[in-house]
């Protein structure tokens, strides 16, 4: 890696400080051309993990007063020589300092290039690098924790353990293939069988952890449906108001739905409010119903809300039809009004009794009970990531599934008395899949694709 890269590492905009990062063989040389420390020292004398105070200069002009952190190879984020210039925040100054770095020989870093270098220099494996993105993008505490655990290498270690198990047995297999005159085949087959069973079990646990991982990462996709004026928007407001921990807020993927994240016991809930459907008329109305159906079919959880002050109508029955065979909670809203026309005793709710709650979205009553119900339904309290390795990344999950399929095929080949070299092919592809997870066997395109998801300066 001959080039030295630079980029702004703090978020764009105005902040208390801004950080410009440089990494590469020329990092300190370039720094010396633009930075005049108050107490100058030769670079050899400056220890890693220290800071120096001084001024960034362009010729004779002072640009800013800064603190510079020094990291010396290989003890840095990228394993190269690195420095971080902490300047006063503000777009103009930070850009100016970056420009000075570039004018003096640094190249503009690509998104994720610092982390990519850490990977290419062998400081972290691909799996750990990917967990850096997960930590940055985390929408909940549990998700961030899972990311940190992966960065520490818990999943990498487990994958390595599995690989070692395979390799221990493969040595004997290679001997059998290379020197068929040695009669070790029988022993090897038994050994292979035991090893494959054990590997399959471990892969299977990892594969299953993805479901929890997915919940942690993507959240429970929750659709709020109900006829116009049932109280969908009021419910959403009540939920969001009580829970201050709104992590992300953005326009829904479809124009007329709103998606919002809240967390319940550390698990994100992605709320999809179909409020946009409410003003639909005639033709559009049909599209609305179609859309409700689609959203309902894709949701992990449906919150069906009914206006209990009005008789059950055709539209309500359609909604009841929609939630059949789905994880659903029925809310009888407006329980603050007297003389309800709908109660849990309506025959339409016969098979749903245990999931009915009376609430008042307006008075914010019953919201905690709703959250408890969701916790129960998804066993959120049982999702413990502290002692468990959780796979959260789809790329990893797919490779684990592929490797598991190969263990099944290898076992089948043994049962069918296939020659050992054919069995070995399956076992080698298990190793290849596992190597692709940690990055020992991935193509450049995949690497580029992974790092392109990073933000600049990371
Ligand atoms: P949406 O069309 O399903 O989104 O329904 P809204 O949330 O806009 O509510 C429709 C109307 O019902 C509004 O006037 C709300 O103030 C009212 N409303 C919603 N929830 C309650 C409730 O729990 N009690 C009472 N009394 N009125 C409510």
Coordinates of C-alpha atoms and ligand atoms in Angstrom, one line a residue:
X1 CA 0.0 0.0 0.0
X2 CA 2.0 2.9 -1.2
X3 CA -0.4 5.7 -1.1
X4 CA -1.2 7.9 1.9
X5 CA -4.9 8.6 2.3
X6 CA -6.7 11.5 4.0
X7 CA -10.3 12.3 4.8
X8 CA -12.6 14.1 7.1
X9 CA -13.7 11.7 9.8
X10 CA -16.3 13.7 11.6
X11 CA -19.9 14.0 10.4
X12 CA -20.4 16.8 7.9
X13 CA -21.7 20.0 9.4
X14 CA -20.8 22.2 12.3
X15 CA -19.5 20.6 15.5
X16 CA -17.3 21.4 18.4
X17 CA -14.3 19.8 16.7
X18 CA -13.6 18.3 13.3
X19 CA -11.1 15.5 12.7
X20 CA -9.0 15.0 9.6
X21 CA -7.4 11.6 9.4
X22 CA -4.4 10.5 7.4
X23 CA -3.0 7.0 7.0
X24 CA -0.1 5.6 5.0
X25 CA 3.7 5.6 4.7
X26 CA 3.9 9.4 4.1
X27 CA 1.4 10.4 6.8
X28 CA 4.0 12.0 9.1
X29 CA 5.9 13.6 6.3
X30 CA 2.9 15.3 4.9
X31 CA 1.8 16.3 8.4
X32 CA 5.2 17.9 9.0
X33 CA 4.7 20.2 5.9
X34 CA 1.5 21.7 7.3
X35 CA 1.8 21.3 11.1
X36 CA 4.0 23.3 13.4
X37 CA 4.0 21.9 16.9
X38 CA 4.6 24.2 19.9
X39 CA 7.3 21.9 21.1
X40 CA 8.8 20.4 17.9
X41 CA 10.4 17.0 18.1
X42 CA 11.6 14.6 15.5
X43 CA 9.1 12.0 14.4
X44 CA 11.3 9.2 15.7
X45 CA 11.1 10.7 19.2
X46 CA 7.3 11.1 19.2
X47 CA 5.7 8.0 20.7
X48 CA 2.6 6.4 19.3
X49 CA -0.7 7.3 21.1
X50 CA 0.5 10.8 22.0
X51 CA -0.9 14.2 21.1
X52 CA 0.8 17.4 20.1
X53 CA -0.5 20.9 20.3
X54 CA 0.3 23.4 17.5
X55 CA -0.8 25.2 14.4
X56 CA -1.7 24.2 10.9
X57 CA 0.0 26.6 8.5
X58 CA -0.3 27.3 4.9
X59 CA 3.1 28.9 4.1
X60 CA 3.2 31.7 6.7
X61 CA -0.5 31.9 7.3
X62 CA -2.0 30.3 10.4
X63 CA -5.0 28.2 9.5
X64 CA -6.1 26.8 12.8
X65 CA -5.0 25.8 16.3
X66 CA -5.1 22.0 16.5
X67 CA -4.2 18.9 18.5
X68 CA -2.7 16.1 16.5
X69 CA -2.8 12.4 17.6
X70 CA 0.1 10.2 16.5
X71 CA -0.3 6.5 15.8
X72 CA 2.7 4.5 14.7
X73 CA 2.5 1.4 12.5
X74 CA 1.5 -1.3 13.2
X75 CA -0.3 0.0 16.3
X76 CA -3.0 2.0 14.6
X77 CA -6.5 1.5 13.2
X78 CA -5.1 0.7 9.8
X79 CA -1.9 -0.8 11.0
X80 CA -0.1 2.0 9.1
X81 CA 1.4 5.3 10.3
X82 CA -1.6 7.4 11.1
X83 CA -2.4 10.8 12.4
X84 CA -5.6 12.6 13.4
X85 CA -5.8 16.3 13.3
X86 CA -8.4 17.7 15.7
X87 CA -9.3 21.1 14.5
X88 CA -12.0 23.6 15.5
X89 CA -15.2 22.4 14.0
X90 CA -16.7 24.2 11.1
X91 CA -16.9 23.1 7.5
X92 CA -14.5 25.7 6.1
X93 CA -11.5 25.0 8.4
X94 CA -11.9 21.2 8.2
X95 CA -12.0 21.3 4.4
X96 CA -9.1 23.6 4.2
X97 CA -6.9 21.3 6.3
X98 CA -8.0 18.3 4.2
X99 CA -7.1 20.3 1.1
X100 CA -3.6 21.0 2.6
X101 CA -3.1 17.3 3.2
X102 CA -4.1 16.6 -0.4
X103 CA -1.9 19.3 -1.9
X104 CA 1.1 17.9 0.0
X105 CA 0.8 14.4 -1.3
X106 CA -2.1 12.6 0.3
X107 CA -4.9 11.1 -1.7
X108 CA -8.6 11.4 -0.9
X109 CA -9.7 8.3 0.9
X110 CA -12.6 6.3 -0.5
X111 CA -15.5 5.4 1.8
X112 CA -14.4 2.7 4.2
X113 CA -10.8 2.8 3.0
X114 CA -9.3 3.1 6.5
X115 CA -11.2 0.0 7.6
X116 CA -10.4 -1.7 4.3
X117 CA -6.7 -1.1 5.0
X118 CA -7.1 -2.6 8.5
X119 CA -8.5 -5.7 6.8
X120 CA -5.9 -5.8 4.0
X121 CA -3.1 -5.3 6.4
X122 CA -4.4 -8.3 8.4
X123 CA -5.3 -6.3 11.6
X124 CA -8.9 -7.4 11.5
X125 CA -10.7 -10.0 9.3
X126 CA -13.5 -9.2 6.9
X127 CA -16.2 -10.2 9.4
X128 CA -14.8 -7.8 11.9
X129 CA -14.6 -5.0 9.3
X130 CA -18.2 -5.6 8.4
X131 CA -19.2 -5.3 12.1
X132 CA -17.8 -1.8 12.1
X133 CA -20.5 -0.9 9.6
X134 CA -23.1 -2.6 11.8
X135 CA -21.9 -0.6 14.9
X136 CA -22.1 2.7 12.9
X137 CA -25.5 1.9 11.5
X138 CA -26.9 0.4 14.7
X139 CA -30.5 1.4 15.5
X140 CA -30.6 -0.1 19.0
X141 CA -28.3 -0.8 21.9
X142 CA -28.7 -4.6 21.4
X143 CA -27.6 -4.2 17.8
X144 CA -24.6 -2.1 18.6
X145 CA -23.6 -4.7 21.3
X146 CA -23.8 -7.5 18.8
X147 CA -21.6 -5.5 16.4
X148 CA -19.1 -4.8 19.1
X149 CA -19.0 -8.5 20.0
X150 CA -18.3 -9.3 16.4
X151 CA -15.6 -6.7 16.2
X152 CA -14.0 -8.3 19.2
X153 CA -13.9 -11.4 17.1
X154 CA -16.4 -13.8 18.8
X155 CA -17.9 -15.0 15.5
X156 CA -14.5 -15.1 13.9
X157 CA -13.2 -17.3 16.7
X158 CA -16.2 -19.7 16.4
X159 CA -15.7 -20.0 12.6
X160 CA -11.9 -20.6 13.1
X161 CA -12.8 -23.4 15.6
X162 CA -15.1 -25.1 13.1
X163 CA -12.4 -24.8 10.4
X164 CA -9.8 -26.3 12.7
X165 CA -12.1 -29.2 13.4
X166 CA -12.4 -29.9 9.7
X167 CA -8.8 -29.5 9.0
X168 CA -7.8 -31.9 11.8
X169 CA -9.7 -34.6 10.0
X170 CA -8.8 -33.5 6.5
X171 CA -5.2 -34.3 7.1
X172 CA -6.0 -38.0 7.4
X173 CA -8.2 -37.8 4.3
X174 CA -5.4 -36.3 2.3
X175 CA -3.1 -39.1 3.4
X176 CA -5.7 -41.6 2.3
X177 CA -6.0 -40.0 -1.1
X178 CA -2.3 -39.5 -1.6
X179 CA -1.2 -42.9 -0.3
X180 CA -4.1 -45.3 -1.0
X181 CA -1.9 -48.3 0.0
X182 CA -2.3 -47.2 3.6
X183 CA -5.5 -48.8 4.8
X184 CA -6.9 -45.9 6.9
X185 CA -10.1 -45.5 5.0
X186 CA -12.5 -47.1 7.6
X187 CA -11.2 -45.1 10.5
X188 CA -11.2 -41.9 8.4
X189 CA -14.8 -42.5 7.4
X190 CA -15.9 -42.8 11.0
X191 CA -13.9 -39.8 12.0
X192 CA -15.3 -37.9 9.1
X193 CA -18.8 -38.7 10.2
X194 CA -18.3 -37.6 13.7
X195 CA -16.6 -34.4 12.6
X196 CA -19.4 -33.6 10.1
X197 CA -22.1 -34.1 12.7
X198 CA -20.3 -31.8 15.1
X199 CA -19.7 -29.2 12.4
X200 CA -23.3 -29.4 11.2
X201 CA -24.5 -28.9 14.7
X202 CA -22.4 -25.8 15.2
X203 CA -23.3 -24.3 11.9
X204 CA -26.9 -25.0 12.6
X205 CA -26.8 -23.0 15.9
X206 CA -25.2 -20.1 14.0
X207 CA -27.8 -20.3 11.3
X208 CA -30.6 -20.2 13.8
X209 CA -29.1 -17.2 15.6
X210 CA -29.7 -15.2 12.5
X211 CA -33.4 -15.0 13.2
X212 CA -32.7 -13.3 16.5
X213 CA -29.9 -11.3 14.7
X214 CA -32.4 -10.2 12.2
X215 CA -34.8 -9.0 14.9
X216 CA -31.9 -7.1 16.5
X217 CA -30.8 -5.6 13.3
X218 CA -33.9 -4.9 11.3
X219 CA -36.4 -4.8 14.0
X220 CA -39.9 -6.3 14.2
X221 CA -41.7 -5.1 11.1
X222 CA -45.0 -3.9 12.6
X223 CA -48.0 -2.8 10.6
X224 CA -50.7 -0.7 12.2
X225 CA -53.9 -1.2 10.3
X226 CA -57.5 -0.1 10.8
X227 CA -60.3 1.6 9.0
X228 CA -60.2 5.4 8.7
X229 CA -60.6 7.2 12.0
X230 CA -60.0 4.0 14.1
X231 CA -57.1 5.9 15.7
X232 CA -54.0 4.7 13.9
X233 CA -52.2 8.0 13.9
X234 CA -53.2 8.7 17.5
X235 CA -51.8 5.3 18.5
X236 CA -48.6 6.0 16.7
X237 CA -48.3 9.3 18.4
X238 CA -49.1 7.8 21.8
X239 CA -46.4 5.1 21.3
X240 CA -43.8 7.6 20.1
X241 CA -44.6 10.2 22.7
X242 CA -44.1 7.8 25.6
X243 CA -41.0 6.3 24.3
X244 CA -38.5 9.0 23.8
X245 CA -36.0 6.7 22.3
X246 CA -36.9 7.2 18.7
X247 CA -33.7 6.2 16.9
X248 CA -34.4 6.8 13.3
X249 CA -37.2 8.7 11.6
X250 CA -37.6 8.7 7.9
X251 CA -40.2 8.6 5.1
X252 CA -41.6 5.3 4.4
X253 CA -40.4 3.3 1.4
X254 CA -43.8 3.8 -0.1
X255 CA -45.1 7.3 -0.4
X256 CA -48.1 6.9 1.7
X257 CA -46.8 5.0 4.7
X258 CA -44.7 6.3 7.6
X259 CA -42.0 4.2 9.1
X260 CA -40.6 4.9 12.5
X261 CA -38.3 3.0 14.9
X262 CA -38.8 2.7 18.6
X263 CA -37.1 0.2 20.8
X264 CA -38.8 -2.2 23.2
X265 CA -36.5 -3.8 25.7
X266 CA -33.6 -3.1 23.4
X267 CA -35.2 -4.6 20.3
X268 CA -36.2 -2.2 17.6
X269 CA -39.7 -2.1 16.4
X270 CA -40.2 -0.7 12.9
X271 CA -43.6 0.8 12.9
X272 CA -45.4 1.1 9.6
X273 CA -48.4 3.4 9.9
X274 CA -50.8 3.0 7.0
X275 CA -52.3 6.4 7.8
X276 CA -51.9 7.5 4.2
X277 CA -54.6 5.1 3.3
X278 CA -57.2 6.9 5.3
X279 CA -58.2 9.6 3.0
X280 CA -58.4 7.4 0.0
X281 CA -61.6 7.4 -2.0
X282 CA -63.1 5.2 -4.7
X283 CA -60.4 4.0 -7.1
X284 CA -57.6 5.0 -4.8
X285 CA -59.4 3.4 -1.9
X286 CA -59.0 0.1 -3.7
X287 CA -55.3 0.7 -4.1
X288 CA -55.3 1.5 -0.4
X289 CA -56.9 -1.8 0.6
X290 CA -54.5 -3.6 -1.7
X291 CA -51.6 -1.9 -0.1
X292 CA -52.8 -2.7 3.4
X293 CA -53.0 -6.3 2.3
X294 CA -49.5 -6.2 1.0
X295 CA -48.1 -4.5 4.1
X296 CA -49.9 -6.9 6.3
X297 CA -48.6 -9.9 4.4
X298 CA -45.0 -8.7 4.8
X299 CA -45.2 -7.6 8.4
X300 CA -43.8 -9.7 11.3
X301 CA -46.6 -8.3 13.5
X302 CA -49.9 -6.6 12.8
X303 CA -51.6 -4.2 15.2
X304 CA -55.2 -4.1 14.1
X305 CA -57.0 -1.2 15.6
X306 CA -60.8 -1.0 15.9
X307 CA -63.0 1.9 16.9
X308 CA -65.0 0.4 19.8
X309 CA -67.5 3.2 19.8
X310 CA -68.9 2.1 16.5
X311 CA -70.5 -1.1 15.3
X312 CA -68.2 -3.5 13.5
X313 CA -68.3 -2.8 9.8
X314 CA -67.4 -4.5 6.6
X315 CA -64.0 -2.9 6.6
X316 CA -63.3 -4.2 10.1
X317 CA -64.3 -7.7 8.9
X318 CA -61.8 -7.4 6.0
X319 CA -59.1 -6.5 8.5
X320 CA -60.0 -9.5 10.7
X321 CA -59.6 -11.6 7.5
X322 CA -56.2 -10.0 6.9
X323 CA -54.8 -11.0 10.3
X324 CA -55.9 -14.6 10.2
X325 CA -52.8 -16.8 10.6
X326 CA -50.6 -13.8 11.4
X327 CA -49.0 -12.7 14.6
X328 CA -51.5 -10.0 15.5
X329 CA -52.7 -7.9 18.4
X330 CA -56.2 -6.5 18.3
X331 CA -56.8 -3.1 19.9
X332 CA -60.2 -2.0 20.9
X333 CA -59.6 1.7 20.8
X334 CA -61.5 4.6 22.4
X335 CA -62.2 2.7 25.5
X336 CA -62.5 6.1 27.3
X337 CA -65.9 6.5 25.6
X338 CA -69.0 5.1 27.2
X339 CA -71.3 2.4 25.8
X340 CA -68.8 0.6 23.6
X341 CA -70.4 -1.1 20.5
X342 CA -67.5 -3.6 20.2
X343 CA -66.1 -5.7 23.1
X344 CA -63.9 -8.7 23.3
X345 CA -67.1 -10.8 23.5
X346 CA -68.0 -10.1 19.9
X347 CA -68.2 -13.4 18.1
X348 CA -65.9 -12.1 15.4
X349 CA -63.0 -12.2 18.0
X350 CA -63.7 -15.7 19.1
X351 CA -60.3 -17.2 18.2
X352 CA -58.3 -14.1 19.1
X353 CA -59.3 -13.5 22.7
X354 CA -55.9 -13.7 24.3
X355 CA -54.5 -11.0 22.0
X356 CA -57.2 -8.4 22.5
X357 CA -56.4 -5.2 24.5
X358 CA -58.6 -2.3 25.3
X359 CA -56.9 1.0 24.9
X360 CA -57.4 4.7 24.5
X361 CA -54.9 6.1 22.1
X362 CA -56.2 9.6 22.9
X363 CA -55.7 9.3 26.7
X364 CA -52.6 7.2 26.2
X365 CA -54.1 4.3 28.2
X366 CA -53.0 0.7 27.6
X367 CA -49.8 1.6 25.8
X368 CA -47.6 -0.2 28.3
X369 CA -49.8 -3.3 28.1
X370 CA -49.4 -3.2 24.4
X371 CA -45.6 -3.2 24.8
X372 CA -45.8 -6.1 27.2
X373 CA -47.9 -8.1 24.8
X374 CA -45.3 -7.5 22.0
X375 CA -42.5 -8.5 24.4
X376 CA -44.4 -11.7 25.1
X377 CA -45.3 -12.5 21.5
X378 CA -41.7 -12.2 20.3
X379 CA -40.1 -13.5 23.5
X380 CA -38.0 -10.4 23.5
X381 CA -36.9 -11.0 27.1
X382 CA -35.3 -14.2 26.0
X383 CA -33.2 -12.7 23.3
X384 CA -29.9 -12.7 25.1
X385 CA -27.0 -11.7 23.1
X386 CA -24.5 -11.4 25.9
X387 CA -23.5 -15.0 26.0
X388 CA -24.5 -16.0 22.6
X389 CA -22.9 -15.5 19.2
X390 CA -25.4 -13.9 16.9
X391 CA -25.1 -13.7 13.2
X392 CA -26.6 -10.4 12.0
X393 CA -25.2 -10.2 8.5
X394 CA -27.1 -11.7 5.6
X395 CA -23.8 -12.4 3.7
X396 CA -22.5 -14.4 6.6
X397 CA -25.8 -16.2 7.1
X398 CA -25.9 -17.3 3.5
X399 CA -22.4 -18.6 3.6
X400 CA -23.2 -20.5 6.8
X401 CA -26.2 -22.1 5.2
X402 CA -24.2 -23.0 2.2
X403 CA -21.5 -24.6 4.3
X404 CA -24.2 -26.5 6.3
X405 CA -25.7 -27.9 3.1
X406 CA -22.3 -29.2 2.1
X407 CA -21.9 -30.9 5.5
X408 CA -25.2 -32.7 4.7
X409 CA -24.1 -33.6 1.3
X410 CA -20.8 -34.9 2.6
X411 CA -22.6 -37.1 5.1
X412 CA -24.9 -38.4 2.4
X413 CA -21.9 -39.3 0.3
X414 CA -20.4 -41.3 3.2
X415 CA -23.6 -43.2 3.7
X416 CA -23.7 -44.0 0.0
X417 CA -20.1 -45.3 0.2
X418 CA -18.8 -42.8 -2.3
X419 CA -15.0 -42.7 -2.8
X420 CA -13.2 -40.6 -0.3
X421 CA -12.0 -38.0 -2.8
X422 CA -15.6 -37.1 -3.7
X423 CA -16.4 -36.7 -0.1
X424 CA -13.4 -34.5 0.2
X425 CA -14.7 -32.1 -2.4
X426 CA -17.7 -31.3 -0.3
X427 CA -15.6 -30.8 2.8
X428 CA -13.3 -28.5 0.9
X429 CA -16.2 -26.4 -0.1
X430 CA -17.3 -26.1 3.5
X431 CA -13.9 -24.6 4.2
X432 CA -14.2 -22.3 1.2
X433 CA -17.5 -20.9 2.4
X434 CA -16.2 -20.4 5.9
X435 CA -13.1 -18.7 4.5
X436 CA -15.3 -16.4 2.5
X437 CA -16.9 -15.2 5.8
X438 CA -13.7 -14.2 7.4
X439 CA -12.3 -12.9 4.1
X440 CA -9.5 -15.4 3.4
X441 CA -11.2 -16.4 0.2
X442 CA -13.2 -13.6 -1.3
X443 CA -13.0 -11.9 -4.6
X444 CA -12.0 -8.3 -4.9
X445 CA -15.5 -7.3 -6.1
X446 CA -17.0 -8.6 -2.9
X447 CA -14.4 -6.7 -0.8
X448 CA -15.1 -3.5 -2.8
X449 CA -18.9 -4.0 -2.4
X450 CA -18.6 -4.4 1.3
X451 CA -16.4 -1.4 1.9
X452 CA -18.5 0.8 -0.4
X453 CA -21.2 0.7 2.3
X454 CA -19.0 2.6 4.7
X455 CA -19.1 6.3 5.2
X456 CA -16.2 8.5 4.3
X457 CA -13.4 8.7 6.9
X458 CA -14.0 5.3 8.4
Ligands
LIG1 P1 -56.8 7.2 11.9 O1 -57.6 7.7 10.7 O2 -57.0 5.8 12.1 O3 -55.3 7.6 11.8 O4 -57.4 7.9 13.2 P2 -56.9 9.2 14.0 O5 -55.8 8.8 14.9 O6 -56.7 10.3 13.1 O7 -58.2 9.4 14.9 C1 -59.4 9.7 14.4 C2 -60.2 10.5 15.4 O8 -60.5 9.7 16.6 C3 -59.5 11.7 15.9 O9 -60.5 12.7 16.1 C4 -59.0 11.3 17.3 O10 -58.9 12.3 18.2 C5 -60.1 10.3 17.7 N1 -59.5 9.3 18.6 C6 -58.4 8.5 18.4 N2 -58.2 7.7 19.5 C7 -59.2 8.0 20.4 C8 -59.5 7.5 21.7 O11 -58.8 6.6 22.3 N3 -60.5 8.0 22.3 C9 -61.3 9.0 21.8 N4 -62.3 9.5 22.4 N5 -61.0 9.5 20.5 C10 -60.0 9.0 19.9

